[in-house]
Amino acid sequence: MQASEVSRAVAAAMAIASSLDLAVDDDAIVLHDSNKLTLRLLPCDVLARVAPVEQQVAQFEVDVAQQLGESGCPVAALEPRVEPRVYERDGFVVTLWTYYEPVTPHEVSPADFAHALEQLHAGMRKLDVPTPHFLDRVEHAQRLLANRERTPALADADRELLSDTLRRLRQAIAERDAAEQLLHGEPHPGNLLTTKKGLLFIDFETCCRGPVEFDLAHAPEEVSEHYPGIDQDLLRECRILVLAIITTWRWDRDDQLPNGRQLGAEWLSQIRAALGRTGLDPHD
């Protein structure tokens, strides 16, 4: 979130919480700041997620999380003391969630990660909600690469590498015609909490439809060894595809991820190495 917006976003979240009779001190703890601001409000101990109105899909996230929680899936719960909905103030939307005190140690075993993701996928198969297709992200990345004004710092050779990689892998994955279902969309370790209640997934605004291998491509490689029925070839392709997508995002001039440009450069090297290991030539 833009620095100029942070203080307003914090104030909006605090005002909403106070209006709902939740006790709030004069300040809030910023836990995460990217396209959305995540805050811990005290002493009520509520987690608030705040985003500009024009950038949010908050109602979708609330609906999905609520349905998954009701079906017993390992997901973070909405704040039970208030109505489970989206609140709006001063150009921001705010959703309120249960705050979970982190459990130490934070390391999650690959087997536990895989089991939690398998449970989540099982619950998601029971939901019927309209979502984007995972390949829509490829189209978005391709549009960024085609727009030099949006990605002015990207070198021509790197632009060509990313464009060709996205094109080739999109075609190869589509031709596999794999079974698809509702997915988390980004179940990386940053979206998995270690709590006293066990492992809980967060951040459902990224849900999409696709093969489970696309979700597994966001998790550490060892996790897939404990997830049954995986197409390993498809998973390898999805891993490179995900890497190409998120690398492209880092070169967007509006990207707000800390150290994003440095990560983008590192990931370009990883893409070249991965293509070399798999024998894929993006220029074919």
mmCIF file of N, CA and C in Angstrom, residues 62-73 126-129:
data_model
loop_
_atom_site.group_PDB
_atom_site.id
_atom_site.type_symbol
_atom_site.label_atom_id
_atom_site.label_comp_id
_atom_site.label_asym_id
_atom_site.label_seq_id
_atom_site.Cartn_x
_atom_site.Cartn_y
_atom_site.Cartn_z
ATOM 1 N N VAL A 62 -14.510 -13.261 2.052
ATOM 2 C CA VAL A 62 -15.312 -13.542 3.249
ATOM 3 C C VAL A 62 -16.244 -14.722 3.004
ATOM 4 N N ASP A 63 -16.916 -14.728 1.864
ATOM 5 C CA ASP A 63 -17.866 -15.802 1.551
ATOM 6 C C ASP A 63 -17.171 -17.156 1.485
ATOM 7 N N VAL A 64 -16.030 -17.208 0.796
ATOM 8 C CA VAL A 64 -15.311 -18.471 0.656
ATOM 9 C C VAL A 64 -14.792 -18.960 1.997
ATOM 10 N N ALA A 65 -14.166 -18.062 2.767
ATOM 11 C CA ALA A 65 -13.611 -18.452 4.070
ATOM 12 C C ALA A 65 -14.707 -18.940 5.007
ATOM 13 N N GLN A 66 -15.857 -18.277 4.971
ATOM 14 C CA GLN A 66 -16.957 -18.675 5.850
ATOM 15 C C GLN A 66 -17.472 -20.066 5.489
ATOM 16 N N GLN A 67 -17.654 -20.325 4.198
ATOM 17 C CA GLN A 67 -18.133 -21.637 3.770
ATOM 18 C C GLN A 67 -17.126 -22.740 4.085
ATOM 19 N N LEU A 68 -15.851 -22.466 3.865
ATOM 20 C CA LEU A 68 -14.826 -23.468 4.147
ATOM 21 C C LEU A 68 -14.736 -23.741 5.647
ATOM 22 N N GLY A 69 -14.834 -22.694 6.452
ATOM 23 C CA GLY A 69 -14.789 -22.877 7.895
ATOM 24 C C GLY A 69 -15.953 -23.705 8.397
ATOM 25 N N GLU A 70 -17.134 -23.468 7.839
ATOM 26 C CA GLU A 70 -18.323 -24.212 8.251
ATOM 27 C C GLU A 70 -18.228 -25.687 7.885
ATOM 28 N N SER A 71 -17.454 -25.997 6.859
ATOM 29 C CA SER A 71 -17.305 -27.395 6.446
ATOM 30 C C SER A 71 -16.120 -28.081 7.122
ATOM 31 N N GLY A 72 -15.466 -27.377 8.059
ATOM 32 C CA GLY A 72 -14.386 -27.980 8.821
ATOM 33 C C GLY A 72 -13.024 -27.925 8.175
ATOM 34 N N CYS A 73 -12.843 -27.089 7.166
ATOM 35 C CA CYS A 73 -11.543 -26.972 6.502
ATOM 36 C C CYS A 73 -10.562 -26.197 7.386
ATOM 37 N N LYS A 126 -16.362 -29.106 -2.736
ATOM 38 C CA LYS A 126 -17.790 -29.070 -2.405
ATOM 39 C C LYS A 126 -18.408 -27.696 -2.655
ATOM 40 N N LEU A 127 -17.576 -26.688 -2.932
ATOM 41 C CA LEU A 127 -18.079 -25.333 -3.134
ATOM 42 C C LEU A 127 -18.348 -25.073 -4.606
ATOM 43 N N ASP A 128 -19.401 -24.325 -4.858
ATOM 44 C CA ASP A 128 -19.735 -23.922 -6.218
ATOM 45 C C ASP A 128 -19.788 -22.401 -6.251
ATOM 46 N N VAL A 129 -18.636 -21.791 -6.487
ATOM 47 C CA VAL A 129 -18.550 -20.333 -6.531
ATOM 48 C C VAL A 129 -17.850 -19.919 -7.817
#
